[in-house]
């Protein structure tokens, strides 16, 4: 059953981020969430502003709890955020009201050029969509170098997704980006 298969893949992805999403008897945070929080704290210490992406709003909620515990101010935008509120959050972030902006959903024209750090808590199936999310910080008006961190759990489905992304990128480079790569070296045979 394809639906059950996709549901299991989603659960495997969630376990990579934070097992307590699926198991009630786990109360501690995960090493990935801890690493993310450390990265956020270091970025803030270095006066950097952060965009944090996850495919799961429940994960963003857990990061928000950790940030609340540490008194780290943040904004969170999800698909549930109405357009007026979304615009206000973006404007406030651009005016440096908070150092962290976490997103599950974006939308057209979302400019977040005050960010100099982008963190992806989990890999996306579609590398183009993930790159588009990263590009929220790479719009016209960006004056800083942007560092991008992809937090990948070793020896898991996340590595397999990353490998799939790399293969898709190679194909894109060959056929879309007018690369001088292997496409031009192909023979008729």
XYZ file of C-alpha atoms in Angstrom:
189
model
C 0.000 0.000 0.000
C 1.586 3.251 -1.174
C -0.143 5.363 1.487
C 1.139 3.141 4.313
C 4.603 3.164 2.780
C 4.685 6.980 2.632
C 3.388 7.154 6.206
C 6.236 4.897 7.349
C 8.800 7.027 5.492
C 7.416 10.104 7.230
C 7.717 8.382 10.611
C 11.314 7.415 9.855
C 12.077 11.036 8.993
C 10.479 12.223 12.237
C 12.459 9.718 14.301
C 15.658 11.154 12.816
C 14.753 14.582 14.138
C 13.163 13.810 17.492
C 11.917 10.330 18.483
C 9.515 11.704 21.110
C 7.224 12.774 18.264
C 6.308 9.103 17.922
C 7.135 7.602 21.304
C 5.353 8.902 24.392
C 7.825 7.348 26.847
C 10.664 9.618 25.619
C 10.734 12.942 27.419
C 14.229 14.189 26.640
C 15.161 16.269 23.658
C 17.042 14.731 20.737
C 20.669 15.205 19.778
C 19.522 16.912 16.559
C 17.355 19.430 18.427
C 20.222 20.005 20.876
C 22.649 20.582 17.990
C 20.170 22.969 16.384
C 19.782 24.951 19.616
C 23.566 25.152 20.013
C 23.869 26.412 16.446
C 21.172 29.003 17.125
C 22.890 30.158 20.327
C 26.304 30.445 18.618
C 24.780 32.337 15.705
C 23.086 34.789 18.051
C 26.342 35.243 19.994
C 27.975 36.149 16.670
C 25.222 38.697 15.951
C 23.804 36.579 13.138
C 20.141 36.180 12.333
C 18.706 32.798 11.559
C 16.093 31.186 9.319
C 15.103 27.746 10.562
C 13.198 25.345 8.312
C 11.535 22.024 9.025
C 9.014 19.955 7.125
C 7.137 19.372 10.382
C 5.359 22.064 12.418
C 5.488 19.737 15.440
C 9.295 19.910 15.268
C 9.192 23.696 15.080
C 6.934 23.652 18.150
C 9.555 21.633 20.051
C 12.322 24.025 19.009
C 10.079 26.897 20.117
C 9.720 25.262 23.544
C 13.507 24.999 23.834
C 13.865 28.632 22.770
C 11.251 29.664 25.349
C 13.206 27.793 28.045
C 16.368 29.676 27.039
C 14.622 33.031 26.530
C 15.567 33.106 22.851
C 13.093 35.333 21.013
C 11.716 34.034 17.704
C 8.931 34.266 15.179
C 7.269 31.207 13.675
C 5.449 31.111 10.362
C 3.403 28.093 9.291
C 0.696 27.450 6.738
C -1.790 28.458 9.450
C -0.388 31.998 9.696
C -2.751 34.434 7.995
C -1.469 36.826 5.348
C -1.654 39.972 7.494
C 0.208 38.311 10.392
C 2.738 36.804 7.973
C 3.546 40.197 6.480
C 3.910 41.709 9.958
C 6.266 38.915 11.085
C 8.420 39.346 7.983
C 8.555 43.107 8.412
C 9.449 42.800 12.102
C 12.182 40.238 11.354
C 13.598 42.496 8.646
C 13.620 45.322 11.223
C 15.644 43.064 13.540
C 12.963 42.570 16.203
C 14.104 38.964 16.819
C 17.149 36.880 15.802
C 15.285 33.692 14.804
C 12.568 33.072 12.246
C 11.304 29.505 11.894
C 9.238 28.447 8.925
C 7.224 25.496 7.757
C 5.578 27.355 4.890
C 6.664 30.339 2.919
C 4.687 31.827 0.153
C 5.460 33.995 -2.781
C 7.676 37.007 -2.368
C 8.913 36.172 1.109
C 12.042 38.315 1.600
C 14.169 37.609 4.673
C 17.448 39.228 3.695
C 18.405 40.104 7.276
C 19.216 36.436 7.871
C 22.809 35.315 7.484
C 22.293 31.730 8.708
C 19.874 29.178 7.266
C 19.275 25.885 9.092
C 17.385 22.962 7.582
C 16.450 20.576 10.401
C 15.504 17.867 7.930
C 16.144 17.300 4.237
C 13.339 17.877 1.774
C 12.464 15.352 -0.911
C 12.610 18.071 -3.529
C 16.000 19.811 -3.620
C 14.576 22.628 -5.744
C 11.972 23.407 -3.080
C 14.643 23.275 -0.384
C 16.849 25.620 -2.387
C 13.907 27.951 -2.894
C 13.433 28.029 0.879
C 17.129 28.802 1.369
C 16.868 31.537 -1.226
C 14.498 33.449 1.063
C 17.739 34.869 2.520
C 19.425 35.309 -0.885
C 17.132 37.973 -2.286
C 18.084 41.366 -3.665
C 19.158 43.460 -0.723
C 21.187 40.753 0.998
C 24.453 42.279 2.130
C 25.916 39.409 4.180
C 27.352 36.046 3.292
C 24.723 33.417 4.088
C 25.784 30.176 5.765
C 23.531 27.171 5.146
C 23.432 24.205 7.536
C 21.702 20.948 6.687
C 21.373 18.828 9.838
C 21.459 15.199 8.686
C 21.326 12.167 10.967
C 24.036 9.723 9.948
C 23.150 6.277 8.544
C 19.438 7.026 8.229
C 16.794 7.768 5.648
C 17.993 11.378 5.791
C 21.294 10.385 4.176
C 19.361 8.524 1.501
C 17.258 11.630 0.842
C 20.446 13.683 0.621
C 21.885 11.220 -1.903
C 18.655 11.446 -3.902
C 18.933 15.246 -3.822
C 22.493 15.051 -5.136
C 21.404 12.811 -8.016
C 18.557 15.178 -8.883
C 20.973 18.111 -8.811
C 23.353 16.315 -11.171
C 20.490 15.734 -13.604
C 19.388 19.327 -13.272
C 22.923 20.547 -13.931
C 23.089 18.423 -17.040
C 19.750 19.299 -18.589
C 18.642 22.596 -17.080
C 21.682 24.555 -16.049
C 23.435 24.195 -19.429
C 26.338 22.470 -17.740
C 29.427 21.369 -19.577
C 29.262 18.184 -17.501
C 28.609 14.612 -18.540
C 25.730 15.479 -20.885
C 28.140 17.043 -23.369
C 30.456 14.066 -23.167
C 27.713 11.554 -24.024
C 28.052 9.751 -27.320
C 25.182 8.550 -29.464
C 25.795 5.025 -28.224
